[in-house]
Coordinates of N, CA, C and O in Angstrom, one line a residue:
E1 N -58.3 5.1 -3.2 CA -57.3 6.0 -3.7 C -56.5 6.6 -2.6 O -55.3 6.8 -2.7
A2 N -57.1 6.9 -1.5 CA -56.4 7.5 -0.3 C -55.4 6.4 0.2 O -54.3 6.7 0.6
G3 N -55.8 5.1 0.3 CA -55.0 4.0 0.7 C -53.7 3.9 -0.2 O -52.6 3.7 0.3
F4 N -54.0 4.0 -1.5 CA -52.8 3.9 -2.4 C -51.8 5.1 -2.2 O -50.6 4.8 -2.1
M5 N -52.3 6.3 -2.0 CA -51.5 7.4 -1.7 C -50.7 7.3 -0.4 O -49.5 7.6 -0.3
I6 N -51.3 6.7 0.6 CA -50.7 6.5 1.9 C -49.6 5.5 1.7 O -48.4 5.6 2.2
G7 N -49.9 4.4 1.0 CA -48.9 3.4 0.7 C -47.7 3.9 -0.1 O -46.5 3.6 0.2
Y8 N -48.0 4.7 -1.1 CA -47.0 5.3 -1.9 C -46.1 6.2 -1.1 O -44.8 6.2 -1.2
L9 N -46.7 7.0 -0.3 CA -45.9 8.0 0.5 C -45.0 7.2 1.5 O -43.8 7.6 1.7
L10 N -45.5 6.1 2.1 CA -44.7 5.3 3.1 C -43.5 4.7 2.3 O -42.4 4.6 2.8
F11 N -43.8 4.2 1.1 CA -42.8 3.6 0.3 C -41.7 4.6 0.0 O -40.5 4.3 0.1
T12 N -42.0 5.8 -0.4 CA -41.0 6.8 -0.8 C -40.3 7.3 0.4 O -39.1 7.5 0.3
V13 N -40.9 7.4 1.6 CA -40.2 7.8 2.8 C -39.2 6.7 3.2 O -38.0 7.0 3.5
M14 N -39.6 5.4 3.1 CA -38.7 4.3 3.4 C -37.5 4.2 2.5 O -36.4 4.1 2.9
L15 N -37.8 4.4 1.2 CA -36.7 4.4 0.2 C -35.8 5.5 0.4 O -34.5 5.3 0.3
S16 N -36.3 6.7 0.7 CA -35.4 7.9 0.9 C -34.6 7.6 2.2 O -33.4 8.0 2.2
A17 N -35.1 7.1 3.2 CA -34.4 6.8 4.5 C -33.3 5.8 4.2 O -32.2 5.9 4.7
Y18 N -33.6 4.7 3.4 CA -32.6 3.7 3.1 C -31.4 4.4 2.3 O -30.3 4.1 2.6
I19 N -31.7 5.2 1.3 CA -30.7 5.8 0.5 C -29.9 6.8 1.3 O -28.6 6.7 1.3
L20 N -30.5 7.5 2.2 CA -29.8 8.5 3.0 C -28.9 7.7 4.0 O -27.8 8.1 4.3
G21 N -29.4 6.6 4.6 CA -28.6 5.8 5.5 C -27.4 5.2 4.8 O -26.3 5.2 5.4
T22 N -27.6 4.7 3.6 CA -26.5 4.1 2.9 C -25.4 5.1 2.6 O -24.2 4.9 2.7
V23 N -25.8 6.3 2.1 CA -24.8 7.4 1.8 C -24.1 7.8 3.1 O -22.9 8.0 3.1
T24 N -24.8 7.9 4.2 CA -24.2 8.3 5.5 C -23.1 7.3 5.9 O -22.1 7.6 6.3
I25 N -23.4 6.0 5.7 CA -22.5 5.0 6.1 C -21.2 5.1 5.2 O -20.1 5.0 5.7
L26 N -21.4 5.3 3.9 CA -20.2 5.4 3.1 C -19.4 6.6 3.4 O -18.1 6.6 3.5
V27 N -20.0 7.7 3.8 CA -19.3 9.0 4.1 C -18.5 8.7 5.5 O -17.4 9.1 5.6
V28 N -19.2 8.1 6.4 CA -18.5 7.9 7.7 C -17.3 6.9 7.6 O -16.3 7.2 8.2
K29 N -17.4 5.9 6.7 CA -16.3 5.0 6.5 C -15.1 5.8 5.9 O -14.0 5.6 6.3
A30 N -15.4 6.6 4.9 CA -14.3 7.4 4.3 C -13.7 8.3 5.2 O -12.5 8.6 5.3
D31 N -14.5 8.9 6.1 CA -14.0 9.9 7.1 C -13.2 9.2 8.1 O -12.2 9.7 8.6
E32 N -13.5 7.9 8.5 CA -12.7 7.2 9.5 C -11.3 7.0 8.9 O -10.3 7.1 9.6
R33 N -11.2 6.7 7.6 CA -9.9 6.5 7.0 C -9.1 7.8 6.9 O -7.9 7.8 7.2
S34 N -9.8 8.9 6.6 CA -9.1 10.1 6.6 C -8.7 10.6 8.0 O -7.7 11.3 8.2
K35 N -9.4 10.2 9.0 CA -9.1 10.5 10.4 C -7.8 9.8 10.8 O -6.9 10.5 11.4
V36 N -7.6 8.6 10.3 CA -6.3 7.9 10.6 C -5.2 8.7 10.0 O -4.1 8.9 10.6
Y37 N -5.4 9.1 8.8 CA -4.3 9.8 8.1 C -4.0 11.2 8.8 O -2.8 11.5 9.0
R38 N -5.1 11.9 9.2 CA -4.9 13.1 9.9 C -4.1 12.9 11.2 O -3.3 13.7 11.6
E39 N -4.5 11.8 11.9 CA -3.8 11.5 13.2 C -2.3 11.2 12.9 O -1.4 11.7 13.7
R40 N -2.0 10.5 11.9 CA -0.6 10.2 11.6 C 0.2 11.4 11.2 O 1.3 11.6 11.6
V41 N -0.4 12.3 10.5 CA 0.2 13.6 10.1 C 0.5 14.4 11.4 O 1.5 15.0 11.5
A42 N -0.5 14.5 12.3 CA -0.4 15.2 13.5 C 0.7 14.6 14.4 O 1.5 15.4 14.9
L43 N 0.8 13.3 14.4 CA 1.9 12.7 15.2 C 3.3 13.0 14.6 O 4.2 13.3 15.3
L44 N 3.3 13.0 13.3 CA 4.6 13.3 12.6 C 5.0 14.7 12.8 O 6.1 15.0 13.1
T45 N 4.0 15.6 12.8 CA 4.3 17.1 13.0 C 4.8 17.3 14.4 O 5.8 18.0 14.6
A46 N 4.1 16.7 15.4 CA 4.6 16.8 16.8 C 5.9 16.2 17.0 O 6.8 16.8 17.6
F47 N 6.2 15.1 16.4 CA 7.5 14.4 16.5 C 8.6 15.3 15.9 O 9.7 15.5 16.4
S48 N 8.3 15.9 14.7 CA 9.2 16.8 14.0 C 9.5 18.0 14.9 O 10.7 18.4 15.0
K49 N 8.5 18.6 15.5 CA 8.7 19.8 16.3 C 9.5 19.5 17.6 O 10.4 20.2 18.0
D50 N 9.1 18.4 18.2 CA 9.8 18.0 19.5 C 11.2 17.6 19.3 O 12.1 17.9 20.2
N51 N 11.6 17.1 18.1 CA 13.0 16.6 17.9 C 13.7 17.6 17.0 O 14.9 17.3 16.7
G52 N 13.1 18.7 16.6 CA 13.8 19.7 15.8 C 14.3 19.2 14.4 O 15.4 19.5 14.0
L53 N 13.5 18.4 13.7 CA 13.9 17.8 12.4 C 13.9 18.9 11.4 O 13.1 19.9 11.4
P54 N 14.9 18.9 10.5 CA 15.0 19.9 9.4 C 13.7 19.8 8.5 O 13.1 18.8 8.4
D55 N 13.4 20.9 7.9 CA 12.2 21.0 7.1 C 12.2 20.0 5.9 O 11.2 19.4 5.6
D56 N 13.3 19.9 5.3 CA 13.4 19.0 4.1 C 13.2 17.5 4.6 O 12.5 16.7 3.9
L57 N 13.7 17.1 5.7 CA 13.4 15.8 6.3 C 12.0 15.6 6.6 O 11.4 14.6 6.3
F58 N 11.4 16.6 7.3 CA 10.0 16.5 7.6 C 9.1 16.4 6.3 O 8.2 15.6 6.3
K59 N 9.4 17.2 5.3 CA 8.7 17.1 4.1 C 8.8 15.7 3.4 O 7.8 15.2 2.9
A60 N 10.0 15.2 3.4 CA 10.2 13.8 2.8 C 9.4 12.8 3.6 O 8.8 11.9 3.0
M61 N 9.4 12.9 5.0 CA 8.7 11.9 5.8 C 7.2 12.1 5.5 O 6.5 11.1 5.5
K62 N 6.7 13.3 5.4 CA 5.3 13.5 5.1 C 4.9 13.0 3.8 O 3.8 12.3 3.6
E63 N 5.7 13.2 2.7 CA 5.4 12.6 1.4 C 5.4 11.1 1.5 O 4.5 10.5 0.9
H64 N 6.3 10.5 2.2 CA 6.4 9.0 2.3 C 5.1 8.5 3.0 O 4.5 7.5 2.6
L65 N 4.7 9.3 4.1 CA 3.5 8.9 4.8 C 2.3 8.9 3.9 O 1.4 8.0 3.9
E66 N 2.2 9.9 3.0 CA 1.1 10.1 2.1 C 1.1 8.9 1.1 O 0.0 8.3 0.8
V67 N 2.2 8.6 0.5 CA 2.3 7.5 -0.4 C 1.9 6.2 0.2 O 1.1 5.4 -0.3
T68 N 2.5 5.9 1.4 CA 2.2 4.6 2.0 C 0.8 4.5 2.5 O 0.2 3.5 2.4
F69 N 0.2 5.7 2.9 CA -1.2 5.7 3.3 C -2.1 5.3 2.1 O -3.0 4.5 2.3
H70 N -1.8 5.9 0.9 CA -2.7 5.6 -0.2 C -2.4 4.2 -0.7 O -3.3 3.5 -1.3
L71 N -1.2 3.6 -0.5 CA -0.9 2.3 -1.0 C -1.3 1.2 -0.1 O -1.4 0.0 -0.4
D72 N -1.6 1.6 1.2 CA -2.0 0.6 2.2 C -3.3 -0.2 1.8 O -3.5 -1.3 2.2
Q73 N -4.1 0.5 1.1 CA -5.4 -0.1 0.7 C -5.2 -1.3 -0.2 O -6.1 -2.2 -0.2
V74 N -4.2 -1.3 -1.0 CA -4.0 -2.4 -2.0 C -2.7 -3.2 -1.9 O -2.2 -3.7 -2.8
S75 N -2.2 -3.3 -0.7 CA -0.9 -4.0 -0.5 C -1.2 -5.5 -0.8 O -2.2 -6.0 -0.4
D76 N -0.2 -6.1 -1.3 CA -0.3 -7.6 -1.7 C -0.5 -8.4 -0.4 O -1.3 -9.3 -0.4
E77 N 0.1 -8.0 0.7 CA 0.0 -8.8 1.9 C -1.4 -8.8 2.4 O -2.0 -9.9 2.8
E78 N -2.1 -7.7 2.4 CA -3.4 -7.6 2.9 C -4.4 -8.3 2.0 O -5.3 -9.0 2.5
V79 N -4.3 -8.2 0.7 CA -5.2 -8.8 -0.2 C -5.0 -10.3 -0.2 O -6.0 -11.1 -0.1
L80 N -3.8 -10.8 -0.2 CA -3.5 -12.2 -0.4 C -3.5 -13.0 0.9 O -3.4 -14.2 0.8
A81 N -3.5 -12.4 2.0 CA -3.3 -13.0 3.3 C -4.4 -14.1 3.6 O -4.2 -15.1 4.2
I82 N -5.6 -13.8 3.1 CA -6.7 -14.7 3.4 C -6.8 -16.0 2.5 O -7.6 -16.9 2.8
Y83 N -6.0 -16.0 1.4 CA -6.1 -17.1 0.5 C -5.1 -18.2 0.8 O -4.1 -18.0 1.4
P84 N -5.5 -19.4 0.3 CA -4.6 -20.5 0.5 C -3.3 -20.3 -0.2 O -3.2 -19.5 -1.2
T85 N -2.3 -21.1 0.2 CA -0.9 -20.9 -0.4 C -0.9 -21.1 -1.9 O -0.2 -20.4 -2.6
A86 N -1.6 -22.0 -2.4 CA -1.6 -22.3 -3.9 C -2.1 -21.1 -4.7 O -1.5 -20.7 -5.7
I87 N -3.2 -20.4 -4.2 CA -3.7 -19.2 -4.9 C -2.7 -18.1 -4.7 O -2.5 -17.3 -5.7
R88 N -2.2 -17.9 -3.5 CA -1.2 -16.8 -3.3 C 0.0 -17.0 -4.2 O 0.5 -16.1 -4.8
R89 N 0.5 -18.3 -4.3 CA 1.6 -18.5 -5.2 C 1.3 -18.2 -6.6 O 2.1 -17.5 -7.3
K90 N 0.2 -18.5 -7.1 CA -0.2 -18.2 -8.5 C -0.3 -16.7 -8.7 O 0.2 -16.2 -9.7
A91 N -0.9 -16.0 -7.8 CA -1.0 -14.5 -7.9 C 0.4 -13.9 -7.9 O 0.7 -13.0 -8.7
L92 N 1.3 -14.3 -6.9 CA 2.6 -13.8 -6.9 C 3.4 -14.1 -8.1 O 4.2 -13.2 -8.6
R93 N 3.3 -15.3 -8.7 CA 3.9 -15.6 -9.9 C 3.5 -14.7 -11.0 O 4.3 -14.2 -11.8
H94 N 2.2 -14.5 -11.1 CA 1.7 -13.6 -12.1 C 2.2 -12.2 -12.0 O 2.6 -11.5 -13.0
L95 N 2.3 -11.7 -10.8 CA 2.8 -10.3 -10.6 C 4.3 -10.1 -10.7 O 4.7 -9.1 -11.3
Y96 N 5.1 -11.1 -10.1 CA 6.5 -10.8 -9.9 C 7.5 -11.8 -10.5 O 8.7 -11.6 -10.4
L97 N 7.0 -12.9 -11.1 CA 7.9 -13.9 -11.6 C 8.8 -13.4 -12.7 O 10.0 -13.6 -12.8
A98 N 8.2 -12.7 -13.7 CA 8.9 -12.2 -14.8 C 10.1 -11.2 -14.4 O 11.2 -11.4 -14.8
P99 N 9.8 -10.2 -13.6 CA 10.9 -9.4 -13.1 C 12.0 -10.1 -12.3 O 13.2 -9.8 -12.5
L100 N 11.6 -11.1 -11.6 CA 12.5 -11.9 -10.8 C 13.4 -12.7 -11.7 O 14.6 -12.8 -11.6
R101 N 12.8 -13.3 -12.8 CA 13.6 -14.1 -13.7 C 14.5 -13.2 -14.6 O 15.6 -13.7 -15.0
N102 N 14.1 -12.0 -14.8 CA 15.0 -11.0 -15.5 C 16.2 -10.6 -14.7 O 17.1 -10.0 -15.2
C103 N 16.1 -10.8 -13.4 CA 17.3 -10.4 -12.5 C 18.4 -11.4 -12.8 O 18.2 -12.6 -12.7
Y104 N 19.6 -10.9 -13.0 CA 20.7 -11.8 -13.3 C 21.0 -12.8 -12.3 O 21.3 -14.0 -12.6
L105 N 20.8 -12.5 -11.0 CA 21.1 -13.3 -9.9 C 20.2 -14.6 -9.9 O 20.6 -15.7 -9.4
F106 N 19.0 -14.5 -10.5 CA 18.0 -15.6 -10.4 C 17.7 -16.2 -11.8 O 16.7 -17.0 -11.9
K107 N 18.5 -16.0 -12.8 CA 18.2 -16.5 -14.2 C 18.1 -18.0 -14.3 O 17.2 -18.5 -14.9
N108 N 18.9 -18.8 -13.6 CA 18.9 -20.2 -13.8 C 18.4 -20.9 -12.5 O 18.7 -22.1 -12.4
C109 N 17.6 -20.3 -11.7 CA 17.1 -20.9 -10.5 C 15.9 -21.7 -10.8 O 15.1 -21.5 -11.8
K110 N 15.7 -22.7 -10.0 CA 14.5 -23.6 -10.1 C 13.2 -22.9 -9.7 O 13.3 -22.0 -8.8
Q111 N 12.1 -23.4 -10.2 CA 10.8 -22.8 -9.9 C 10.5 -22.8 -8.4 O 10.0 -21.9 -7.9
R112 N 10.8 -23.9 -7.8 CA 10.5 -24.0 -6.3 C 11.2 -23.0 -5.5 O 10.7 -22.4 -4.6
F113 N 12.5 -22.7 -5.9 CA 13.3 -21.7 -5.1 C 12.6 -20.3 -5.4 O 12.5 -19.6 -4.4
L114 N 12.3 -20.1 -6.6 CA 11.6 -18.8 -6.9 C 10.3 -18.6 -6.2 O 10.0 -17.5 -5.7
D115 N 9.5 -19.7 -6.1 CA 8.3 -19.7 -5.4 C 8.5 -19.3 -3.9 O 7.8 -18.5 -3.3
A116 N 9.5 -20.0 -3.3 CA 9.8 -19.7 -1.9 C 10.3 -18.3 -1.7 O 9.9 -17.6 -0.7
L117 N 11.0 -17.8 -2.6 CA 11.5 -16.4 -2.6 C 10.3 -15.4 -2.7 O 10.2 -14.5 -1.9
L118 N 9.4 -15.7 -3.6 CA 8.3 -14.8 -3.8 C 7.4 -14.8 -2.6 O 6.8 -13.8 -2.2
A119 N 7.3 -16.0 -1.9 CA 6.5 -16.0 -0.7 C 7.0 -15.1 0.4 O 6.2 -14.7 1.2
E120 N 8.3 -14.9 0.4 CA 8.9 -14.1 1.5 C 9.1 -12.6 1.1 O 9.4 -11.8 1.9
C121 N 8.8 -12.3 -0.2 CA 9.1 -10.9 -0.7 C 7.9 -10.0 -0.3 O 6.8 -10.4 0.0
R122 N 8.3 -8.7 -0.2 CA 7.2 -7.7 0.0 C 7.6 -6.5 -1.0 O 8.7 -6.3 -1.3
V123 N 6.5 -5.8 -1.3 CA 6.7 -4.7 -2.2 C 6.9 -3.4 -1.4 O 6.2 -3.2 -0.4
E124 N 7.8 -2.6 -1.8 CA 8.0 -1.3 -1.2 C 8.1 -0.2 -2.3 O 8.6 -0.5 -3.4
M125 N 7.5 0.9 -2.0 CA 7.5 2.0 -3.0 C 8.4 3.1 -2.4 O 8.4 3.4 -1.2
F126 N 9.2 3.7 -3.2 CA 10.1 4.8 -2.8 C 9.8 6.1 -3.6 O 9.6 5.9 -4.9
L127 N 9.8 7.2 -3.0 CA 9.6 8.4 -3.7 C 10.9 8.8 -4.5 O 12.0 8.4 -4.0
P128 N 10.8 9.6 -5.5 CA 12.1 10.0 -6.2 C 13.0 10.8 -5.3 O 12.5 11.6 -4.5
G129 N 14.3 10.5 -5.4 CA 15.3 11.2 -4.6 C 15.5 10.6 -3.2 O 16.3 11.1 -2.4
V130 N 14.8 9.6 -2.8 CA 14.9 9.0 -1.5 C 16.1 8.1 -1.5 O 16.4 7.3 -2.4
N131 N 17.0 8.2 -0.4 CA 18.1 7.3 -0.2 C 17.6 6.0 0.3 O 17.1 5.9 1.5
V132 N 17.7 4.9 -0.4 CA 17.3 3.6 0.0 C 18.3 3.0 1.0 O 18.0 2.5 2.0
F133 N 19.6 3.1 0.6 CA 20.7 2.7 1.4 C 21.7 3.8 1.4 O 21.9 4.5 0.3
I134 N 22.4 4.0 2.4 CA 23.5 4.9 2.5 C 24.8 4.1 2.8 O 24.8 3.2 3.6
E135 N 25.9 4.6 2.2 CA 27.2 3.8 2.4 C 27.4 3.7 3.9 O 27.3 4.6 4.7
G136 N 27.8 2.4 4.2 CA 28.1 2.1 5.6 C 26.9 1.5 6.4 O 27.0 1.0 7.5
D137 N 25.7 1.5 5.8 CA 24.5 0.9 6.4 C 24.7 -0.6 6.5 O 25.3 -1.2 5.6
V138 N 24.3 -1.2 7.6 CA 24.3 -2.7 7.7 C 22.9 -3.1 7.1 O 21.9 -2.8 7.6
V139 N 23.0 -3.9 6.0 CA 21.8 -4.3 5.3 C 21.6 -5.8 5.4 O 22.5 -6.6 5.2
N140 N 20.4 -6.2 5.7 CA 20.1 -7.6 5.8 C 18.9 -8.0 4.9 O 18.2 -8.9 5.1
E141 N 18.7 -7.2 3.8 CA 17.7 -7.4 2.9 C 18.2 -7.3 1.4 O 19.3 -6.7 1.2
L142 N 17.6 -8.0 0.5 CA 17.9 -7.9 -0.9 C 16.9 -7.1 -1.6 O 15.7 -7.4 -1.4
Q143 N 17.3 -6.0 -2.2 CA 16.3 -5.1 -2.9 C 16.4 -5.4 -4.4 O 17.5 -5.4 -5.0
I144 N 15.3 -5.7 -5.0 CA 15.2 -5.9 -6.5 C 14.4 -4.8 -7.1 O 13.2 -4.6 -6.7
M145 N 14.9 -4.0 -8.0 CA 14.2 -2.9 -8.6 C 13.3 -3.5 -9.7 O 13.8 -4.2 -10.6
V146 N 12.0 -3.3 -9.6 CA 11.0 -3.8 -10.6 C 10.7 -2.7 -11.6 O 10.7 -2.9 -12.8
F147 N 10.4 -1.5 -11.1 CA 10.1 -0.4 -11.9 C 10.9 0.8 -11.4 O 11.1 1.0 -10.3
G148 N 11.3 1.6 -12.4 CA 11.9 2.9 -12.0 C 13.4 2.8 -12.3 O 13.9 2.0 -13.0
E149 N 14.2 3.7 -11.7 CA 15.6 3.8 -11.9 C 16.3 4.1 -10.6 O 15.7 4.7 -9.7
V150 N 17.5 3.7 -10.5 CA 18.3 3.9 -9.3 C 19.6 4.6 -9.7 O 20.2 4.3 -10.7
H151 N 20.0 5.6 -8.9 CA 21.3 6.3 -9.0 C 22.2 5.8 -7.9 O 21.9 6.0 -6.7
V152 N 23.3 5.2 -8.3 CA 24.2 4.7 -7.3 C 25.4 5.7 -7.2 O 26.0 6.0 -8.2
R153 N 25.6 6.1 -6.0 CA 26.7 7.1 -5.8 C 27.7 6.5 -4.7 O 27.2 5.8 -3.8
S154 N 28.9 6.7 -4.9 CA 29.9 6.2 -4.0 C 30.9 7.4 -3.6 O 31.2 8.2 -4.5
T155 N 31.3 7.3 -2.4 CA 32.3 8.4 -2.0 C 33.7 7.9 -2.1 O 34.6 8.7 -1.8
V156 N 33.9 6.7 -2.7 CA 35.3 6.2 -2.8 C 35.9 6.8 -4.0 O 35.4 7.1 -5.1

């Protein structure tokens, strides 16, 4: 009976140590990620103070940092980068082919062209009220709105 109790106590101590170790690892990994976020916010704050950025610009930059930080975990590029081209193509078709076909510019395009276009595309998120382009900007990208709305303003 004493041998059984010793064995049982050793088992429970080992199980408790395993559970505690696993929880500790999970907490440390989450803390490493939040550490990166805190460092980026500190860098942004120092940059803002050093360069005398207006408060509204600093706030917009901080909000954008927060959004991009939370979306970094699930970006298409990170997830699909390890897969072969055929699998990436199928996933991108599933996600973005319908919105691309609904775009007037690409209505009658061939599938191969759309696949090539999808392979080069990237997803960007914008907060409400953010100026994506300002009149006079030199632009070398094509922006396609998939979700949301755009307000176009002109000074002409």
